[in-house]
Amino acid sequence: GAGVSQSPRYKVAKRGQDVALRCDPISGHVSLFWYQQALGQGPEFLTYFQNEAQLDKSGLPSDRFFAERPEGSVSTLKIQRTQQEDSAVYLCASSLKAGVQDTQYFGPGTRLTVL
Amino acid sequence: GDSVTQMEGPVTLSEEAFLTINCTYTATGYPSLFWYVQYPGEGLQLLLKATKADDKGSNKGFEATYRKETTSFHLEKGSVQVSDSAVYFCALSYNFNKFYFGSGTKLNVKP
């Protein structure tokens, strides 16, 4: 695949359920980003990985949110005990290099709806 | 803190009209500035960027100039097309590791 892929594309969860969202970055990309985009808003930064290292998780809204990238490629964003305010589109992006002028490539997003 | 403010949409224009989408920023340092575009049904794509004051980013007929004195990065295009209909996001970043996005401006271009 040429681009960033995310799965599932749509997820409906009941309040209190745990969910796991997957991101497959472009092969060989060092940097990986997660964003949360609420309806009618711009993306808000959640966390950043450089290879397998999570260098910045300052945007994670609570300790219910957890992200990992154990082998420096695929990443999973996990949300425990989902709440209605977690409903949003979750975007993943990757870039080839780290911390330099490099283009981020975004995936199509996972739309999470918490009932 | 750091933030980006964009003009609210939607902006509706006729084909071949001149486009301006305003973007201003608040920054604690000297960030790089970006415009991203999201076409219907597609993911965000980088449209253009500028990394220092007075730089002009340009792509596909769109332009934006990094104005430090007015803390602005307004997006312009001389003649819009129907295919330019999309949502446009202004963003800033210091180190390309963390981006701050505006809330987006929807552009509708009518034939």
PDB file of C-alpha atoms in Angstrom:
ATOM      1  CA  GLY A   1       0.000   0.000   0.000  1.00  0.00           C
ATOM      2  CA  ALA A   2       1.222   3.460  -0.826  1.00  0.00           C
ATOM      3  CA  GLY A   3      -0.379   5.411   1.983  1.00  0.00           C
ATOM      4  CA  VAL A   4      -1.176   5.352   5.668  1.00  0.00           C
ATOM      5  CA  SER A   5      -3.992   2.962   6.462  1.00  0.00           C
ATOM      6  CA  GLN A   6      -6.189   2.831   9.531  1.00  0.00           C
ATOM      7  CA  SER A   7      -8.610   0.243  10.796  1.00  0.00           C
ATOM      8  CA  PRO A   8     -11.394  -0.015  11.481  1.00  0.00           C
ATOM      9  CA  ARG A   9     -12.731   2.935   9.503  1.00  0.00           C
ATOM     10  CA  TYR A  10     -15.799   3.121  11.727  1.00  0.00           C
ATOM     11  CA  LYS A  11     -16.269   1.917  15.274  1.00  0.00           C
ATOM     12  CA  VAL A  12     -19.339   2.085  17.452  1.00  0.00           C
ATOM     13  CA  ALA A  13     -18.831   1.353  21.129  1.00  0.00           C
ATOM     14  CA  LYS A  14     -21.085   1.346  24.142  1.00  0.00           C
ATOM     15  CA  ARG A  15     -20.037   3.604  26.968  1.00  0.00           C
ATOM     16  CA  GLY A  16     -17.584   1.775  29.181  1.00  0.00           C
ATOM     17  CA  GLN A  17     -16.219  -0.520  26.482  1.00  0.00           C
ATOM     18  CA  ASP A  18     -12.544  -0.648  25.551  1.00  0.00           C
ATOM     19  CA  VAL A  19     -11.524   0.012  21.933  1.00  0.00           C
ATOM     20  CA  ALA A  20      -8.322  -0.436  19.934  1.00  0.00           C
ATOM     21  CA  LEU A  21      -7.570   1.558  16.816  1.00  0.00           C
ATOM     22  CA  ARG A  22      -4.845   0.484  14.424  1.00  0.00           C
ATOM     23  CA  CYS A  23      -2.525   2.525  12.243  1.00  0.00           C
ATOM     24  CA  ASP A  24      -0.274   1.146   9.517  1.00  0.00           C
ATOM     25  CA  PRO A  25       2.172   3.891   8.536  1.00  0.00           C
ATOM     26  CA  ILE A  26       4.006   4.102   5.264  1.00  0.00           C
ATOM     27  CA  SER A  27       6.777   1.504   5.287  1.00  0.00           C
ATOM     28  CA  GLY A  28      10.058   2.894   6.574  1.00  0.00           C
ATOM     29  CA  HIS A  29       8.568   6.006   8.124  1.00  0.00           C
ATOM     30  CA  VAL A  30      10.272   6.876  11.376  1.00  0.00           C
ATOM     31  CA  SER A  31       7.737   9.284  12.833  1.00  0.00           C
ATOM     32  CA  LEU A  32       4.147   8.469  13.706  1.00  0.00           C
ATOM     33  CA  PHE A  33       1.509  10.803  15.089  1.00  0.00           C
ATOM     34  CA  TRP A  34      -1.987  10.382  16.503  1.00  0.00           C
ATOM     35  CA  TYR A  35      -4.574  13.156  16.426  1.00  0.00           C
ATOM     36  CA  GLN A  36      -8.152  13.471  17.654  1.00  0.00           C
ATOM     37  CA  GLN A  37     -10.558  15.462  15.488  1.00  0.00           C
ATOM     38  CA  ALA A  38     -13.914  16.360  16.979  1.00  0.00           C
ATOM     39  CA  LEU A  39     -16.784  17.235  14.661  1.00  0.00           C
ATOM     40  CA  GLY A  40     -16.246  20.629  13.053  1.00  0.00           C
ATOM     41  CA  GLN A  41     -12.825  21.090  14.641  1.00  0.00           C
ATOM     42  CA  GLY A  42      -9.246  20.748  13.562  1.00  0.00           C
ATOM     43  CA  PRO A  43      -7.070  17.799  14.560  1.00  0.00           C
ATOM     44  CA  GLU A  44      -5.684  17.944  18.084  1.00  0.00           C
ATOM     45  CA  PHE A  45      -2.338  16.349  18.811  1.00  0.00           C
ATOM     46  CA  LEU A  46      -2.411  13.270  21.022  1.00  0.00           C
ATOM     47  CA  THR A  47       0.990  11.612  20.856  1.00  0.00           C
ATOM     48  CA  TYR A  48       4.162  11.165  18.799  1.00  0.00           C
ATOM     49  CA  PHE A  49       6.474   8.211  18.218  1.00  0.00           C
ATOM     50  CA  GLN A  50       9.944   8.137  16.802  1.00  0.00           C
ATOM     51  CA  ASN A  51      10.409   4.498  15.836  1.00  0.00           C
ATOM     52  CA  GLU A  52       9.211   2.566  18.909  1.00  0.00           C
ATOM     53  CA  ALA A  53       9.870   5.382  21.363  1.00  0.00           C
ATOM     54  CA  GLN A  54       6.924   7.482  22.482  1.00  0.00           C
ATOM     55  CA  LEU A  55       8.606  10.872  22.731  1.00  0.00           C
ATOM     56  CA  ASP A  56       5.582  13.035  23.413  1.00  0.00           C
ATOM     57  CA  LYS A  57       2.267  12.005  24.939  1.00  0.00           C
ATOM     58  CA  SER A  58       1.298  15.399  26.242  1.00  0.00           C
ATOM     59  CA  GLY A  59      -1.924  15.478  24.221  1.00  0.00           C
ATOM     60  CA  LEU A  60      -3.479  12.302  25.600  1.00  0.00           C
ATOM     61  CA  PRO A  61      -6.586  13.598  27.379  1.00  0.00           C
ATOM     62  CA  SER A  62      -6.645  11.119  30.243  1.00  0.00           C
ATOM     63  CA  ASP A  63      -5.029   7.950  31.524  1.00  0.00           C
ATOM     64  CA  ARG A  64      -7.763   6.017  29.705  1.00  0.00           C
ATOM     65  CA  PHE A  65      -5.836   6.685  26.492  1.00  0.00           C
ATOM     66  CA  PHE A  66      -2.801   4.589  25.714  1.00  0.00           C
ATOM     67  CA  ALA A  67      -0.735   4.265  22.542  1.00  0.00           C
ATOM     68  CA  GLU A  68       2.018   1.888  21.566  1.00  0.00           C
ATOM     69  CA  ARG A  69       4.286   1.127  18.624  1.00  0.00           C
ATOM     70  CA  PRO A  70       6.277  -1.856  19.882  1.00  0.00           C
ATOM     71  CA  GLU A  71       8.256  -2.665  16.740  1.00  0.00           C
ATOM     72  CA  GLY A  72       8.497   0.812  15.315  1.00  0.00           C
ATOM     73  CA  SER A  73       5.956   0.251  12.558  1.00  0.00           C
ATOM     74  CA  VAL A  74       2.273  -0.478  13.301  1.00  0.00           C
ATOM     75  CA  SER A  75       0.755   1.544  16.113  1.00  0.00           C
ATOM     76  CA  THR A  76      -2.320   0.977  18.243  1.00  0.00           C
ATOM     77  CA  LEU A  77      -4.295   3.607  20.117  1.00  0.00           C
ATOM     78  CA  LYS A  78      -6.305   2.081  22.941  1.00  0.00           C
ATOM     79  CA  ILE A  79      -9.090   3.801  24.799  1.00  0.00           C
ATOM     80  CA  GLN A  80     -10.334   2.179  27.969  1.00  0.00           C
ATOM     81  CA  ARG A  81     -13.782   2.644  29.472  1.00  0.00           C
ATOM     82  CA  THR A  82     -14.937   4.833  26.589  1.00  0.00           C
ATOM     83  CA  GLN A  83     -17.021   7.915  27.314  1.00  0.00           C
ATOM     84  CA  GLN A  84     -19.321   9.875  25.012  1.00  0.00           C
ATOM     85  CA  GLU A  85     -16.814  12.716  24.835  1.00  0.00           C
ATOM     86  CA  ASP A  86     -14.367  10.313  23.185  1.00  0.00           C
ATOM     87  CA  SER A  87     -16.527  10.313  20.048  1.00  0.00           C
ATOM     88  CA  ALA A  88     -14.346  11.774  17.301  1.00  0.00           C
ATOM     89  CA  VAL A  89     -12.293  10.885  14.263  1.00  0.00           C
ATOM     90  CA  TYR A  90      -8.884   9.559  15.223  1.00  0.00           C
ATOM     91  CA  LEU A  91      -6.214  10.376  12.671  1.00  0.00           C
ATOM     92  CA  CYS A  92      -2.836   8.787  12.247  1.00  0.00           C
ATOM     93  CA  ALA A  93       0.010  10.363  10.288  1.00  0.00           C
ATOM     94  CA  SER A  94       3.557   9.318   9.491  1.00  0.00           C
ATOM     95  CA  SER A  95       6.648  10.993   8.119  1.00  0.00           C
ATOM     96  CA  LEU A  96       9.890   9.593   6.803  1.00  0.00           C
ATOM     97  CA  LYS A  97      12.251  11.484   9.064  1.00  0.00           C
ATOM     98  CA  ALA A  98      12.182  12.763  12.615  1.00  0.00           C
ATOM     99  CA  GLY A  99      12.155  16.330  13.820  1.00  0.00           C
ATOM    100  CA  VAL A 100      13.073  17.918  10.505  1.00  0.00           C
ATOM    101  CA  GLN A 101      11.222  19.570   7.685  1.00  0.00           C
ATOM    102  CA  ASP A 102       9.319  16.582   6.411  1.00  0.00           C
ATOM    103  CA  THR A 103       5.828  16.039   5.118  1.00  0.00           C
ATOM    104  CA  GLN A 104       3.277  14.245   7.275  1.00  0.00           C
ATOM    105  CA  TYR A 105       1.077  11.787   5.406  1.00  0.00           C
ATOM    106  CA  PHE A 106      -2.330  11.309   6.974  1.00  0.00           C
ATOM    107  CA  GLY A 107      -4.506   8.242   7.011  1.00  0.00           C
ATOM    108  CA  PRO A 108      -8.273   8.355   6.370  1.00  0.00           C
ATOM    109  CA  GLY A 109      -9.076   8.185  10.067  1.00  0.00           C
ATOM    110  CA  THR A 110     -11.216   6.001  12.309  1.00  0.00           C
ATOM    111  CA  ARG A 111     -14.577   7.473  13.237  1.00  0.00           C
ATOM    112  CA  LEU A 112     -15.401   6.418  16.798  1.00  0.00           C
ATOM    113  CA  THR A 113     -18.932   6.816  18.076  1.00  0.00           C
ATOM    114  CA  VAL A 114     -19.596   6.106  21.738  1.00  0.00           C
ATOM    115  CA  LEU A 115     -23.235   5.521  22.596  1.00  0.00           C
TER     116      LEU A 115
ATOM    117  CA  GLY B   1       0.234  29.007  24.669  1.00  0.00           C
ATOM    118  CA  ASP B   2       0.433  28.214  20.987  1.00  0.00           C
ATOM    119  CA  SER B   3      -2.686  28.312  18.860  1.00  0.00           C
ATOM    120  CA  VAL B   4      -4.075  28.979  15.412  1.00  0.00           C
ATOM    121  CA  THR B   5      -7.248  30.897  14.563  1.00  0.00           C
ATOM    122  CA  GLN B   6      -8.941  30.669  11.185  1.00  0.00           C
ATOM    123  CA  MET B   7     -11.870  32.496   9.707  1.00  0.00           C
ATOM    124  CA  GLU B   8     -15.100  30.606  10.078  1.00  0.00           C
ATOM    125  CA  GLY B   9     -16.734  29.094   7.073  1.00  0.00           C
ATOM    126  CA  PRO B  10     -18.247  28.083   4.938  1.00  0.00           C
ATOM    127  CA  VAL B  11     -16.832  30.337   2.273  1.00  0.00           C
ATOM    128  CA  THR B  12     -18.842  30.189  -0.947  1.00  0.00           C
ATOM    129  CA  LEU B  13     -17.373  31.556  -4.165  1.00  0.00           C
ATOM    130  CA  SER B  14     -18.079  31.382  -7.852  1.00  0.00           C
ATOM    131  CA  GLU B  15     -15.535  29.765 -10.134  1.00  0.00           C
ATOM    132  CA  GLU B  16     -12.640  32.090 -11.047  1.00  0.00           C
ATOM    133  CA  ALA B  17     -13.192  34.290  -7.991  1.00  0.00           C
ATOM    134  CA  PHE B  18     -10.330  35.412  -5.753  1.00  0.00           C
ATOM    135  CA  LEU B  19      -9.901  33.478  -2.526  1.00  0.00           C
ATOM    136  CA  THR B  20      -8.566  34.594   0.831  1.00  0.00           C
ATOM    137  CA  ILE B  21      -8.786  32.458   3.948  1.00  0.00           C
ATOM    138  CA  ASN B  22      -7.458  34.253   6.997  1.00  0.00           C
ATOM    139  CA  CYS B  23      -5.187  32.575   9.530  1.00  0.00           C
ATOM    140  CA  THR B  24      -3.540  34.149  12.541  1.00  0.00           C
ATOM    141  CA  TYR B  25      -1.420  32.457  15.132  1.00  0.00           C
ATOM    142  CA  THR B  26      -0.192  32.852  18.674  1.00  0.00           C
ATOM    143  CA  ALA B  27       3.249  31.447  19.296  1.00  0.00           C
ATOM    144  CA  THR B  28       5.745  31.441  22.111  1.00  0.00           C
ATOM    145  CA  GLY B  29       8.638  31.023  19.676  1.00  0.00           C
ATOM    146  CA  TYR B  30       9.290  30.948  15.940  1.00  0.00           C
ATOM    147  CA  PRO B  31       7.270  28.157  14.379  1.00  0.00           C
ATOM    148  CA  SER B  32       6.896  26.892  10.854  1.00  0.00           C
ATOM    149  CA  LEU B  33       3.466  27.479   9.340  1.00  0.00           C
ATOM    150  CA  PHE B  34       1.402  25.190   7.145  1.00  0.00           C
ATOM    151  CA  TRP B  35      -1.791  24.898   5.161  1.00  0.00           C
ATOM    152  CA  TYR B  36      -3.388  21.477   4.884  1.00  0.00           C
ATOM    153  CA  VAL B  37      -6.360  20.583   2.689  1.00  0.00           C
ATOM    154  CA  GLN B  38      -8.961  17.852   3.081  1.00  0.00           C
ATOM    155  CA  TYR B  39     -10.909  17.019  -0.058  1.00  0.00           C
ATOM    156  CA  PRO B  40     -14.258  15.262   0.359  1.00  0.00           C
ATOM    157  CA  GLY B  41     -13.750  11.633   1.343  1.00  0.00           C
ATOM    158  CA  GLU B  42      -9.970  11.956   1.539  1.00  0.00           C
ATOM    159  CA  GLY B  43      -7.338  12.373   4.236  1.00  0.00           C
ATOM    160  CA  LEU B  44      -5.511  15.584   5.114  1.00  0.00           C
ATOM    161  CA  GLN B  45      -2.795  16.603   2.654  1.00  0.00           C
ATOM    162  CA  LEU B  46      -0.088  19.195   2.965  1.00  0.00           C
ATOM    163  CA  LEU B  47      -0.827  22.091   0.611  1.00  0.00           C
ATOM    164  CA  LEU B  48       2.064  24.440   1.373  1.00  0.00           C
ATOM    165  CA  LYS B  49       4.389  25.557   4.127  1.00  0.00           C
ATOM    166  CA  ALA B  50       6.741  28.359   5.181  1.00  0.00           C
ATOM    167  CA  THR B  51       9.481  27.897   7.732  1.00  0.00           C
ATOM    168  CA  LYS B  52      10.527  31.450   8.581  1.00  0.00           C
ATOM    169  CA  ALA B  53       9.304  35.023   8.494  1.00  0.00           C
ATOM    170  CA  ASP B  54       8.701  36.524   5.030  1.00  0.00           C
ATOM    171  CA  ASP B  55       8.864  33.103   3.361  1.00  0.00           C
ATOM    172  CA  LYS B  56       6.146  32.449   0.816  1.00  0.00           C
ATOM    173  CA  GLY B  57       4.752  28.970   0.394  1.00  0.00           C
ATOM    174  CA  SER B  58       3.040  28.096  -2.869  1.00  0.00           C
ATOM    175  CA  ASN B  59       1.447  25.102  -4.536  1.00  0.00           C
ATOM    176  CA  LYS B  60      -1.323  24.479  -7.090  1.00  0.00           C
ATOM    177  CA  GLY B  61      -1.888  28.216  -7.503  1.00  0.00           C
ATOM    178  CA  PHE B  62      -2.296  28.775  -3.760  1.00  0.00           C
ATOM    179  CA  GLU B  63       0.040  31.087  -1.869  1.00  0.00           C
ATOM    180  CA  ALA B  64       0.605  32.152   1.725  1.00  0.00           C
ATOM    181  CA  THR B  65       3.228  34.484   3.197  1.00  0.00           C
ATOM    182  CA  TYR B  66       4.585  34.136   6.729  1.00  0.00           C
ATOM    183  CA  ARG B  67       4.018  37.578   8.289  1.00  0.00           C
ATOM    184  CA  LYS B  68       5.677  37.796  11.662  1.00  0.00           C
ATOM    185  CA  GLU B  69       4.652  41.424  12.245  1.00  0.00           C
ATOM    186  CA  THR B  70       0.961  40.568  11.952  1.00  0.00           C
ATOM    187  CA  THR B  71       1.288  36.922  13.111  1.00  0.00           C
ATOM    188  CA  SER B  72      -0.599  35.839  10.009  1.00  0.00           C
ATOM    189  CA  PHE B  73      -0.428  33.254   7.247  1.00  0.00           C
ATOM    190  CA  HIS B  74      -3.386  33.997   5.010  1.00  0.00           C
ATOM    191  CA  LEU B  75      -4.125  31.606   2.149  1.00  0.00           C
ATOM    192  CA  GLU B  76      -4.817  33.132  -1.277  1.00  0.00           C
ATOM    193  CA  LYS B  77      -5.618  31.960  -4.770  1.00  0.00           C
ATOM    194  CA  GLY B  78      -6.257  34.206  -7.720  1.00  0.00           C
ATOM    195  CA  SER B  79      -8.861  32.086  -9.485  1.00  0.00           C
ATOM    196  CA  VAL B  80     -10.583  29.198  -7.724  1.00  0.00           C
ATOM    197  CA  GLN B  81     -11.983  26.132  -9.440  1.00  0.00           C
ATOM    198  CA  VAL B  82     -14.800  23.808  -8.481  1.00  0.00           C
ATOM    199  CA  SER B  83     -12.149  21.185  -7.729  1.00  0.00           C
ATOM    200  CA  ASP B  84     -10.760  23.432  -4.960  1.00  0.00           C
ATOM    201  CA  SER B  85     -13.863  22.761  -2.859  1.00  0.00           C
ATOM    202  CA  ALA B  86     -12.519  21.284   0.357  1.00  0.00           C
ATOM    203  CA  VAL B  87     -11.781  22.052   3.994  1.00  0.00           C
ATOM    204  CA  TYR B  88      -8.587  24.032   4.583  1.00  0.00           C
ATOM    205  CA  PHE B  89      -6.624  23.886   7.845  1.00  0.00           C
ATOM    206  CA  CYS B  90      -3.922  26.260   8.996  1.00  0.00           C
ATOM    207  CA  ALA B  91      -1.316  24.799  11.359  1.00  0.00           C
ATOM    208  CA  LEU B  92       1.927  25.593  13.153  1.00  0.00           C
ATOM    209  CA  SER B  93       4.782  23.478  14.410  1.00  0.00           C
ATOM    210  CA  TYR B  94       8.139  24.142  16.050  1.00  0.00           C
ATOM    211  CA  ASN B  95       9.945  20.924  15.474  1.00  0.00           C
ATOM    212  CA  PHE B  96       7.698  18.979  13.101  1.00  0.00           C
ATOM    213  CA  ASN B  97       6.915  16.637  15.978  1.00  0.00           C
ATOM    214  CA  LYS B  98       3.818  18.353  17.287  1.00  0.00           C
ATOM    215  CA  PHE B  99       1.362  20.336  15.208  1.00  0.00           C
ATOM    216  CA  TYR B 100      -1.312  22.797  16.276  1.00  0.00           C
ATOM    217  CA  PHE B 101      -4.226  23.023  13.831  1.00  0.00           C
ATOM    218  CA  GLY B 102      -6.934  25.610  13.373  1.00  0.00           C
ATOM    219  CA  SER B 103     -10.572  24.580  13.277  1.00  0.00           C
ATOM    220  CA  GLY B 104     -10.741  24.487   9.479  1.00  0.00           C
ATOM    221  CA  THR B 105     -12.505  26.577   6.845  1.00  0.00           C
ATOM    222  CA  LYS B 106     -14.827  24.926   4.373  1.00  0.00           C
ATOM    223  CA  LEU B 107     -14.665  26.292   0.831  1.00  0.00           C
ATOM    224  CA  ASN B 108     -17.490  25.741  -1.624  1.00  0.00           C
ATOM    225  CA  VAL B 109     -16.849  26.779  -5.217  1.00  0.00           C
ATOM    226  CA  LYS B 110     -19.880  26.975  -7.511  1.00  0.00           C
ATOM    227  CA  PRO B 111     -19.640  26.632 -11.276  1.00  0.00           C
TER     228      PRO B 111
END
